Amino acid sequence: MSNTKKANNKVVPIFVAVDDGSGNVEHRFVDKSGEVFEGKTPSCVVPRVLPSIGGGVSDHAWKTEEGHSFSVTNSSPDAYDTCSKDYQLSEANRVLVHNTLAVAGVGGLPVFLGVTLPTEQFYTRGADDLVNKARIEAKKANLMKGSKNLNGVYPTPNVVGVTVYPEAIPAYVYCSTLNPEVYPEQHKTLVIDLGRFTCDMAIITTNYNVEDYLTTEHGVQVLAEKFKVLLQQNAHKHDISDISAFSSTDIDGIITRGYIGSSLETEGAIAARKDVSEEVQAAKAHLNELIINDARRLVRGDFSMLTRIVFVGGGANWLKELSTKWHHTVDIPEDPEMAIVRGTHMMLEQASGKLVEQVTTMADESVEA
C-alpha cells in the first residue's frame, strides 16, 4: 500500500487515529483514494516473545529500541496491566500502537498519529497550568521511539509526528458532527466513555472547554464480573457445573445474547439454550447504578443544567436501554466503540495542513543539524 502523497515537494504523511484504550485499540485512516480503513483489536501485550502456532516466533513479537521484547496477542493471563497509569507512557503501549500500524498496512510509511489520553491524565487538577504538558510530550516521545518486528514480517514503523487529545473532546466532535442541527453552540454536555476496564467522564462546555472530569475503574469488566458471580449463585438452577470453564470471550457472548448455548437458529439449538437474561439484567443494573452515582458526583448531584449526555465506548452497547433513563437527552452514536477514534481522525484531518508544516519544519531542522 502506497498512500504517501506529495504537495509542493513536501511529503505528506498518512494521518492515522488510534484510540489505545485499556480494553481495545481502535484505528482509522483514509488512503489517497479516499477509502476508509478501520479496525479494532484487544489491548493485550505480554512482556516476552511468544511462539507462533506453526513454531518459531510470533509474527507479532517486537523488540523496542530500549532492548525489551513484547508480543501482541488476543488474550493472556500474563498480559501487561493496561489499567495502570504507567501504561500510557510504556513500551508496551508503543508496541501495541506500532503493531496496529503494521497490521493495518501502514507500518513502513510516514505516519502522523492522533492519539488520546484519559481526561484525568491530559489535565492537571488544581495546577497553574491546567494542561499536563509534560505527560503529553512524554506520550508523544514514547510513540516516536523505535520498535522492530522480530520476525521481519512487518517493516519498522515510521511515526513522524504525534498529536494528543483528551478522550472526551473527540467523542463530542464526532457526535456533534453527525447531527450538527441539534447540537447548539452554547451547551453543557456530559461525555461518558465506558470502556472495558475504565469509565472516563468529562463535562464539556462551549468552545470545547473542559469544566470537570472523572475517571473510574467502573468499566464493563465490572458488569462481566458481577454476571459471573450471579451465574455461580444460580449454577444449580441452570445446571452449570463449573463457570470457570467459560472464557472472557464466552462470558461476553452470553451477556450479549442473554443465554448459554448455540446461536444456531435450529429448533434443537433453540430448545437447548439456557436463559440467563435475568442475571444479565441484574449485572447491567449493577454497573448502571455505579455509573449514575459517579456521574452525580461529577455534576454535584444536579443534572438539570446539562444540555445532553453523550454516551460512547463499547459499554454503551450493553447499557443502551438503561442509559435512556439518565437524562432527557442521551446520544449514543452508531458503533459507539469507534466514536473516539473517528472523532480523533476528524480533528487530525482538520489540522492536517498545520501538522504537515510541523513535520516539514522538524525534518528541515534535522537535516540542518
PDB file of C-alpha atoms in Angstrom, residues 3-231:
ATOM      1  CA  ASN A   3      -0.504   6.134   0.498  1.00  0.00           C
ATOM      2  CA  THR A   4       2.172   8.799   0.772  1.00  0.00           C
ATOM      3  CA  LYS A   5       1.201  11.986  -1.034  1.00  0.00           C
ATOM      4  CA  LYS A   6       3.363  14.890  -2.161  1.00  0.00           C
ATOM      5  CA  ALA A   7       2.308  18.529  -2.102  1.00  0.00           C
ATOM      6  CA  ASN A   8       4.655  21.359  -3.097  1.00  0.00           C
ATOM      7  CA  ASN A   9       7.500  18.847  -2.988  1.00  0.00           C
ATOM      8  CA  LYS A  10       6.689  18.016   0.615  1.00  0.00           C
ATOM      9  CA  VAL A  11       5.973  14.505   1.770  1.00  0.00           C
ATOM     10  CA  VAL A  12       2.538  14.367   3.350  1.00  0.00           C
ATOM     11  CA  PRO A  13       2.203  11.629   5.952  1.00  0.00           C
ATOM     12  CA  ILE A  14      -0.824   9.406   6.394  1.00  0.00           C
ATOM     13  CA  PHE A  15      -2.966  10.652   9.252  1.00  0.00           C
ATOM     14  CA  VAL A  16      -3.844   7.691  11.445  1.00  0.00           C
ATOM     15  CA  ALA A  17      -6.051   7.972  14.513  1.00  0.00           C
ATOM     16  CA  VAL A  18      -5.519   5.397  17.256  1.00  0.00           C
ATOM     17  CA  ASP A  19      -7.617   5.023  20.404  1.00  0.00           C
ATOM     18  CA  ASP A  20      -5.225   2.983  22.535  1.00  0.00           C
ATOM     19  CA  GLY A  21      -7.525   2.234  25.449  1.00  0.00           C
ATOM     20  CA  SER A  22      -7.253  -0.250  28.273  1.00  0.00           C
ATOM     21  CA  GLY A  23      -9.500  -2.840  26.630  1.00  0.00           C
ATOM     22  CA  ASN A  24      -9.121  -2.368  22.885  1.00  0.00           C
ATOM     23  CA  VAL A  25      -7.065  -0.497  20.316  1.00  0.00           C
ATOM     24  CA  GLU A  26      -9.141   1.094  17.548  1.00  0.00           C
ATOM     25  CA  HIS A  27      -7.653   2.737  14.472  1.00  0.00           C
ATOM     26  CA  ARG A  28      -8.855   4.738  11.488  1.00  0.00           C
ATOM     27  CA  PHE A  29      -7.236   6.270   8.409  1.00  0.00           C
ATOM     28  CA  VAL A  30      -8.136   7.205   4.844  1.00  0.00           C
ATOM     29  CA  ASP A  31      -5.906   6.285   1.916  1.00  0.00           C
ATOM     30  CA  LYS A  32      -5.160   8.518  -1.076  1.00  0.00           C
ATOM     31  CA  SER A  33      -8.160   7.154  -2.996  1.00  0.00           C
ATOM     32  CA  GLY A  34     -10.496   8.137  -0.164  1.00  0.00           C
ATOM     33  CA  GLU A  35     -11.123   4.606   1.076  1.00  0.00           C
ATOM     34  CA  VAL A  36     -11.653   4.407   4.838  1.00  0.00           C
ATOM     35  CA  PHE A  37      -9.844   1.774   6.891  1.00  0.00           C
ATOM     36  CA  GLU A  38     -10.955   0.990  10.426  1.00  0.00           C
ATOM     37  CA  GLY A  39     -10.239  -1.810  12.863  1.00  0.00           C
ATOM     38  CA  LYS A  40     -10.275  -2.958  16.471  1.00  0.00           C
ATOM     39  CA  THR A  41      -8.039  -5.395  18.370  1.00  0.00           C
ATOM     40  CA  PRO A  42      -7.688  -6.301  22.069  1.00  0.00           C
ATOM     41  CA  SER A  43      -5.206  -4.265  24.123  1.00  0.00           C
ATOM     42  CA  CYS A  44      -3.296  -7.391  25.051  1.00  0.00           C
ATOM     43  CA  VAL A  45       0.510  -7.440  25.112  1.00  0.00           C
ATOM     44  CA  VAL A  46       2.888  -9.640  27.107  1.00  0.00           C
ATOM     45  CA  PRO A  47       6.474  -8.708  28.073  1.00  0.00           C
ATOM     46  CA  ARG A  48       8.156 -11.612  26.281  1.00  0.00           C
ATOM     47  CA  VAL A  49       8.427 -13.345  22.932  1.00  0.00           C
ATOM     48  CA  LEU A  50       5.553 -15.708  22.180  1.00  0.00           C
ATOM     49  CA  PRO A  51       5.783 -18.624  19.738  1.00  0.00           C
ATOM     50  CA  SER A  52       3.729 -18.853  16.582  1.00  0.00           C
ATOM     51  CA  ILE A  53       1.195 -21.631  16.029  1.00  0.00           C
ATOM     52  CA  GLY A  54       3.442 -23.293  13.475  1.00  0.00           C
ATOM     53  CA  GLY A  55       6.575 -22.970  15.584  1.00  0.00           C
ATOM     54  CA  GLY A  56       9.147 -20.213  15.696  1.00  0.00           C
ATOM     55  CA  VAL A  57       8.497 -16.641  16.769  1.00  0.00           C
ATOM     56  CA  SER A  58       5.098 -14.956  16.636  1.00  0.00           C
ATOM     57  CA  ASP A  59       4.578 -12.520  13.774  1.00  0.00           C
ATOM     58  CA  HIS A  60       3.500 -10.002  16.421  1.00  0.00           C
ATOM     59  CA  ALA A  61       6.654 -10.149  18.541  1.00  0.00           C
ATOM     60  CA  TRP A  62       8.600  -6.872  18.781  1.00  0.00           C
ATOM     61  CA  LYS A  63      11.787  -5.546  20.325  1.00  0.00           C
ATOM     62  CA  THR A  64      11.854  -1.915  21.416  1.00  0.00           C
ATOM     63  CA  GLU A  65      14.845   0.360  20.928  1.00  0.00           C
ATOM     64  CA  GLU A  66      15.436   0.004  24.666  1.00  0.00           C
ATOM     65  CA  GLY A  67      16.060  -3.708  24.030  1.00  0.00           C
ATOM     66  CA  HIS A  68      12.912  -5.182  25.616  1.00  0.00           C
ATOM     67  CA  SER A  69      10.733  -7.800  23.913  1.00  0.00           C
ATOM     68  CA  PHE A  70       6.927  -7.812  23.761  1.00  0.00           C
ATOM     69  CA  SER A  71       4.289  -9.840  21.927  1.00  0.00           C
ATOM     70  CA  VAL A  72       0.821  -8.705  20.957  1.00  0.00           C
ATOM     71  CA  THR A  73      -1.841 -11.401  21.311  1.00  0.00           C
ATOM     72  CA  ASN A  74      -5.604 -11.787  21.691  1.00  0.00           C
ATOM     73  CA  SER A  75      -5.583 -12.902  25.328  1.00  0.00           C
ATOM     74  CA  SER A  76      -3.129 -13.958  28.012  1.00  0.00           C
ATOM     75  CA  PRO A  77      -3.131 -14.322  31.815  1.00  0.00           C
ATOM     76  CA  ASP A  78       0.290 -12.626  31.798  1.00  0.00           C
ATOM     77  CA  ALA A  79      -0.815  -9.535  29.862  1.00  0.00           C
ATOM     78  CA  TYR A  80       0.597  -6.122  30.729  1.00  0.00           C
ATOM     79  CA  ASP A  81      -1.686  -4.143  33.052  1.00  0.00           C
ATOM     80  CA  THR A  82      -3.284  -1.673  30.646  1.00  0.00           C
ATOM     81  CA  CYS A  83      -5.292  -0.111  33.506  1.00  0.00           C
ATOM     82  CA  SER A  84      -2.112   1.179  35.085  1.00  0.00           C
ATOM     83  CA  LYS A  85      -1.442   4.908  34.750  1.00  0.00           C
ATOM     84  CA  ASP A  86       2.064   3.959  33.606  1.00  0.00           C
ATOM     85  CA  TYR A  87       0.644   2.081  30.611  1.00  0.00           C
ATOM     86  CA  GLN A  88       0.025   5.204  28.530  1.00  0.00           C
ATOM     87  CA  LEU A  89       3.751   6.052  28.507  1.00  0.00           C
ATOM     88  CA  SER A  90       5.089   2.500  28.402  1.00  0.00           C
ATOM     89  CA  GLU A  91       6.988   0.457  25.847  1.00  0.00           C
ATOM     90  CA  ALA A  92       4.035  -1.951  25.945  1.00  0.00           C
ATOM     91  CA  ASN A  93       1.738   0.839  24.763  1.00  0.00           C
ATOM     92  CA  ARG A  94       4.164   1.715  21.981  1.00  0.00           C
ATOM     93  CA  VAL A  95       4.307  -1.882  20.799  1.00  0.00           C
ATOM     94  CA  LEU A  96       0.501  -2.121  20.722  1.00  0.00           C
ATOM     95  CA  VAL A  97       0.256   1.058  18.643  1.00  0.00           C
ATOM     96  CA  HIS A  98       3.126   0.085  16.328  1.00  0.00           C
ATOM     97  CA  ASN A  99       1.668  -3.391  15.851  1.00  0.00           C
ATOM     98  CA  THR A 100      -1.676  -1.791  14.972  1.00  0.00           C
ATOM     99  CA  LEU A 101       0.007   0.347  12.304  1.00  0.00           C
ATOM    100  CA  ALA A 102       1.872  -2.667  10.943  1.00  0.00           C
ATOM    101  CA  VAL A 103      -1.179  -4.912  10.682  1.00  0.00           C
ATOM    102  CA  ALA A 104      -3.132  -2.048   9.084  1.00  0.00           C
ATOM    103  CA  GLY A 105      -0.530  -1.943   6.319  1.00  0.00           C
ATOM    104  CA  VAL A 106       0.991   1.482   7.007  1.00  0.00           C
ATOM    105  CA  GLY A 107       3.884   0.427   9.222  1.00  0.00           C
ATOM    106  CA  GLY A 108       6.676   1.374   6.821  1.00  0.00           C
ATOM    107  CA  LEU A 109       5.086   4.604   5.583  1.00  0.00           C
ATOM    108  CA  PRO A 110       5.399   8.065   7.189  1.00  0.00           C
ATOM    109  CA  VAL A 111       2.552   8.260   9.685  1.00  0.00           C
ATOM    110  CA  PHE A 112       1.259  11.166  11.729  1.00  0.00           C
ATOM    111  CA  LEU A 113      -0.565   9.760  14.734  1.00  0.00           C
ATOM    112  CA  GLY A 114      -3.545  11.158  16.574  1.00  0.00           C
ATOM    113  CA  VAL A 115      -3.958   9.514  19.977  1.00  0.00           C
ATOM    114  CA  THR A 116      -5.724  10.228  23.237  1.00  0.00           C
ATOM    115  CA  LEU A 117      -5.065  10.312  26.954  1.00  0.00           C
ATOM    116  CA  PRO A 118      -7.705   9.769  29.644  1.00  0.00           C
ATOM    117  CA  THR A 119      -9.002  13.209  30.581  1.00  0.00           C
ATOM    118  CA  GLU A 120      -7.572  12.924  34.108  1.00  0.00           C
ATOM    119  CA  GLN A 121      -4.113  12.369  32.611  1.00  0.00           C
ATOM    120  CA  PHE A 122      -4.372  15.096  29.968  1.00  0.00           C
ATOM    121  CA  TYR A 123      -5.202  17.779  32.546  1.00  0.00           C
ATOM    122  CA  THR A 124      -3.662  18.582  35.917  1.00  0.00           C
ATOM    123  CA  ARG A 125      -6.277  19.340  38.528  1.00  0.00           C
ATOM    124  CA  GLY A 126      -5.553  22.407  40.656  1.00  0.00           C
ATOM    125  CA  ALA A 127      -2.318  23.366  38.886  1.00  0.00           C
ATOM    126  CA  ASP A 128      -1.488  26.780  37.396  1.00  0.00           C
ATOM    127  CA  ASP A 129      -1.063  25.107  34.007  1.00  0.00           C
ATOM    128  CA  LEU A 130      -4.216  23.030  33.586  1.00  0.00           C
ATOM    129  CA  VAL A 131      -2.837  21.025  30.649  1.00  0.00           C
ATOM    130  CA  ASN A 132      -0.322  18.359  31.688  1.00  0.00           C
ATOM    131  CA  LYS A 133       2.257  19.300  29.058  1.00  0.00           C
ATOM    132  CA  ALA A 134       4.942  17.037  30.483  1.00  0.00           C
ATOM    133  CA  ARG A 135       2.761  13.941  30.214  1.00  0.00           C
ATOM    134  CA  ILE A 136       1.552  14.872  26.737  1.00  0.00           C
ATOM    135  CA  GLU A 137       5.119  15.345  25.491  1.00  0.00           C
ATOM    136  CA  ALA A 138       6.151  12.062  27.126  1.00  0.00           C
ATOM    137  CA  LYS A 139       3.289  10.295  25.315  1.00  0.00           C
ATOM    138  CA  LYS A 140       4.457  11.748  22.003  1.00  0.00           C
ATOM    139  CA  ALA A 141       8.113  10.909  22.601  1.00  0.00           C
ATOM    140  CA  ASN A 142       7.291   7.330  23.540  1.00  0.00           C
ATOM    141  CA  LEU A 143       5.324   6.628  20.366  1.00  0.00           C
ATOM    142  CA  MET A 144       8.041   8.151  18.190  1.00  0.00           C
ATOM    143  CA  LYS A 145      10.701   5.852  19.606  1.00  0.00           C
ATOM    144  CA  GLY A 146      11.567   2.714  17.719  1.00  0.00           C
ATOM    145  CA  SER A 147      10.465  -0.905  17.732  1.00  0.00           C
ATOM    146  CA  LYS A 148      11.394  -3.732  15.391  1.00  0.00           C
ATOM    147  CA  ASN A 149       9.388  -6.753  14.355  1.00  0.00           C
ATOM    148  CA  LEU A 150      11.404  -9.821  15.404  1.00  0.00           C
ATOM    149  CA  ASN A 151      10.162 -11.973  12.543  1.00  0.00           C
ATOM    150  CA  GLY A 152      10.761  -9.316   9.917  1.00  0.00           C
ATOM    151  CA  VAL A 153       7.169  -9.786   8.735  1.00  0.00           C
ATOM    152  CA  TYR A 154       6.344  -6.106   9.186  1.00  0.00           C
ATOM    153  CA  PRO A 155       8.533  -3.075   8.402  1.00  0.00           C
ATOM    154  CA  THR A 156       9.738  -0.785  11.158  1.00  0.00           C
ATOM    155  CA  PRO A 157       7.050   1.819  11.932  1.00  0.00           C
ATOM    156  CA  ASN A 158       7.819   5.355  10.784  1.00  0.00           C
ATOM    157  CA  VAL A 159       5.971   7.722  13.113  1.00  0.00           C
ATOM    158  CA  VAL A 160       6.895  11.257  12.043  1.00  0.00           C
ATOM    159  CA  GLY A 161       4.602  13.125  14.415  1.00  0.00           C
ATOM    160  CA  VAL A 162       2.030  12.715  17.178  1.00  0.00           C
ATOM    161  CA  THR A 163      -0.856  14.832  18.406  1.00  0.00           C
ATOM    162  CA  VAL A 164      -2.537  14.007  21.717  1.00  0.00           C
ATOM    163  CA  TYR A 165      -6.156  14.821  22.595  1.00  0.00           C
ATOM    164  CA  PRO A 166      -8.171  14.399  25.814  1.00  0.00           C
ATOM    165  CA  GLU A 167     -10.556  11.471  25.244  1.00  0.00           C
ATOM    166  CA  ALA A 168     -13.775  13.401  25.790  1.00  0.00           C
ATOM    167  CA  ILE A 169     -13.203  16.036  23.093  1.00  0.00           C
ATOM    168  CA  PRO A 170     -13.031  13.692  20.048  1.00  0.00           C
ATOM    169  CA  ALA A 171     -16.160  11.898  21.258  1.00  0.00           C
ATOM    170  CA  TYR A 172     -18.081  15.181  21.341  1.00  0.00           C
ATOM    171  CA  VAL A 173     -16.631  16.293  17.997  1.00  0.00           C
ATOM    172  CA  TYR A 174     -17.765  13.080  16.343  1.00  0.00           C
ATOM    173  CA  CYS A 175     -21.295  13.077  17.737  1.00  0.00           C
ATOM    174  CA  SER A 176     -21.886  16.792  17.143  1.00  0.00           C
ATOM    175  CA  THR A 177     -20.640  16.465  13.553  1.00  0.00           C
ATOM    176  CA  LEU A 178     -23.131  13.673  12.859  1.00  0.00           C
ATOM    177  CA  ASN A 179     -26.095  15.842  13.887  1.00  0.00           C
ATOM    178  CA  PRO A 180     -24.949  19.491  13.937  1.00  0.00           C
ATOM    179  CA  GLU A 181     -28.507  20.821  13.700  1.00  0.00           C
ATOM    180  CA  VAL A 182     -29.367  19.519  17.192  1.00  0.00           C
ATOM    181  CA  TYR A 183     -26.081  20.491  18.866  1.00  0.00           C
ATOM    182  CA  PRO A 184     -26.317  24.170  19.910  1.00  0.00           C
ATOM    183  CA  GLU A 185     -23.237  26.372  20.049  1.00  0.00           C
ATOM    184  CA  GLN A 186     -23.919  27.183  23.694  1.00  0.00           C
ATOM    185  CA  HIS A 187     -24.085  23.972  25.667  1.00  0.00           C
ATOM    186  CA  LYS A 188     -23.034  21.972  28.709  1.00  0.00           C
ATOM    187  CA  THR A 189     -22.508  18.313  27.842  1.00  0.00           C
ATOM    188  CA  LEU A 190     -21.536  15.316  29.932  1.00  0.00           C
ATOM    189  CA  VAL A 191     -19.455  12.872  27.899  1.00  0.00           C
ATOM    190  CA  ILE A 192     -19.270   9.318  29.258  1.00  0.00           C
ATOM    191  CA  ASP A 193     -16.823   6.887  27.658  1.00  0.00           C
ATOM    192  CA  LEU A 194     -17.456   3.392  29.004  1.00  0.00           C
ATOM    193  CA  GLY A 195     -14.536   1.134  28.125  1.00  0.00           C
ATOM    194  CA  ARG A 196     -13.530  -2.361  29.105  1.00  0.00           C
ATOM    195  CA  PHE A 197     -11.807  -1.505  32.364  1.00  0.00           C
ATOM    196  CA  THR A 198     -12.399   2.218  32.897  1.00  0.00           C
ATOM    197  CA  CYS A 199     -15.126   4.828  32.614  1.00  0.00           C
ATOM    198  CA  ASP A 200     -13.956   8.290  31.574  1.00  0.00           C
ATOM    199  CA  MET A 201     -16.315  11.225  32.205  1.00  0.00           C
ATOM    200  CA  ALA A 202     -15.969  14.895  31.360  1.00  0.00           C
ATOM    201  CA  ILE A 203     -18.189  17.968  31.337  1.00  0.00           C
ATOM    202  CA  ILE A 204     -17.620  19.933  28.128  1.00  0.00           C
ATOM    203  CA  THR A 205     -18.989  23.416  27.584  1.00  0.00           C
ATOM    204  CA  THR A 206     -18.940  25.936  24.738  1.00  0.00           C
ATOM    205  CA  ASN A 207     -15.718  26.120  22.650  1.00  0.00           C
ATOM    206  CA  TYR A 208     -14.602  22.693  23.898  1.00  0.00           C
ATOM    207  CA  ASN A 209     -13.875  23.934  27.391  1.00  0.00           C
ATOM    208  CA  VAL A 210     -13.469  21.006  29.804  1.00  0.00           C
ATOM    209  CA  GLU A 211     -15.154  22.107  33.019  1.00  0.00           C
ATOM    210  CA  ASP A 212     -14.554  18.999  35.116  1.00  0.00           C
ATOM    211  CA  TYR A 213     -13.681  15.345  34.713  1.00  0.00           C
ATOM    212  CA  LEU A 214     -13.524  11.972  36.425  1.00  0.00           C
ATOM    213  CA  THR A 215     -12.012   8.591  35.584  1.00  0.00           C
ATOM    214  CA  THR A 216     -13.067   5.448  37.453  1.00  0.00           C
ATOM    215  CA  GLU A 217     -12.430   1.720  37.159  1.00  0.00           C
ATOM    216  CA  HIS A 218     -16.149   1.075  36.594  1.00  0.00           C
ATOM    217  CA  GLY A 219     -15.723  -0.345  33.094  1.00  0.00           C
ATOM    218  CA  VAL A 220     -17.734  -3.162  31.557  1.00  0.00           C
ATOM    219  CA  GLN A 221     -15.437  -5.665  33.241  1.00  0.00           C
ATOM    220  CA  VAL A 222     -17.360  -4.831  36.429  1.00  0.00           C
ATOM    221  CA  LEU A 223     -20.532  -5.974  34.656  1.00  0.00           C
ATOM    222  CA  ALA A 224     -18.848  -9.175  33.477  1.00  0.00           C
ATOM    223  CA  GLU A 225     -17.549  -9.982  36.962  1.00  0.00           C
ATOM    224  CA  LYS A 226     -20.930  -9.306  38.550  1.00  0.00           C
ATOM    225  CA  PHE A 227     -22.588 -11.546  35.970  1.00  0.00           C
ATOM    226  CA  LYS A 228     -20.179 -14.387  36.799  1.00  0.00           C
ATOM    227  CA  VAL A 229     -20.988 -14.052  40.496  1.00  0.00           C
ATOM    228  CA  LEU A 230     -24.723 -14.189  39.767  1.00  0.00           C
ATOM    229  CA  LEU A 231     -24.249 -17.119  37.423  1.00  0.00           C
TER     230      LEU A 231
END
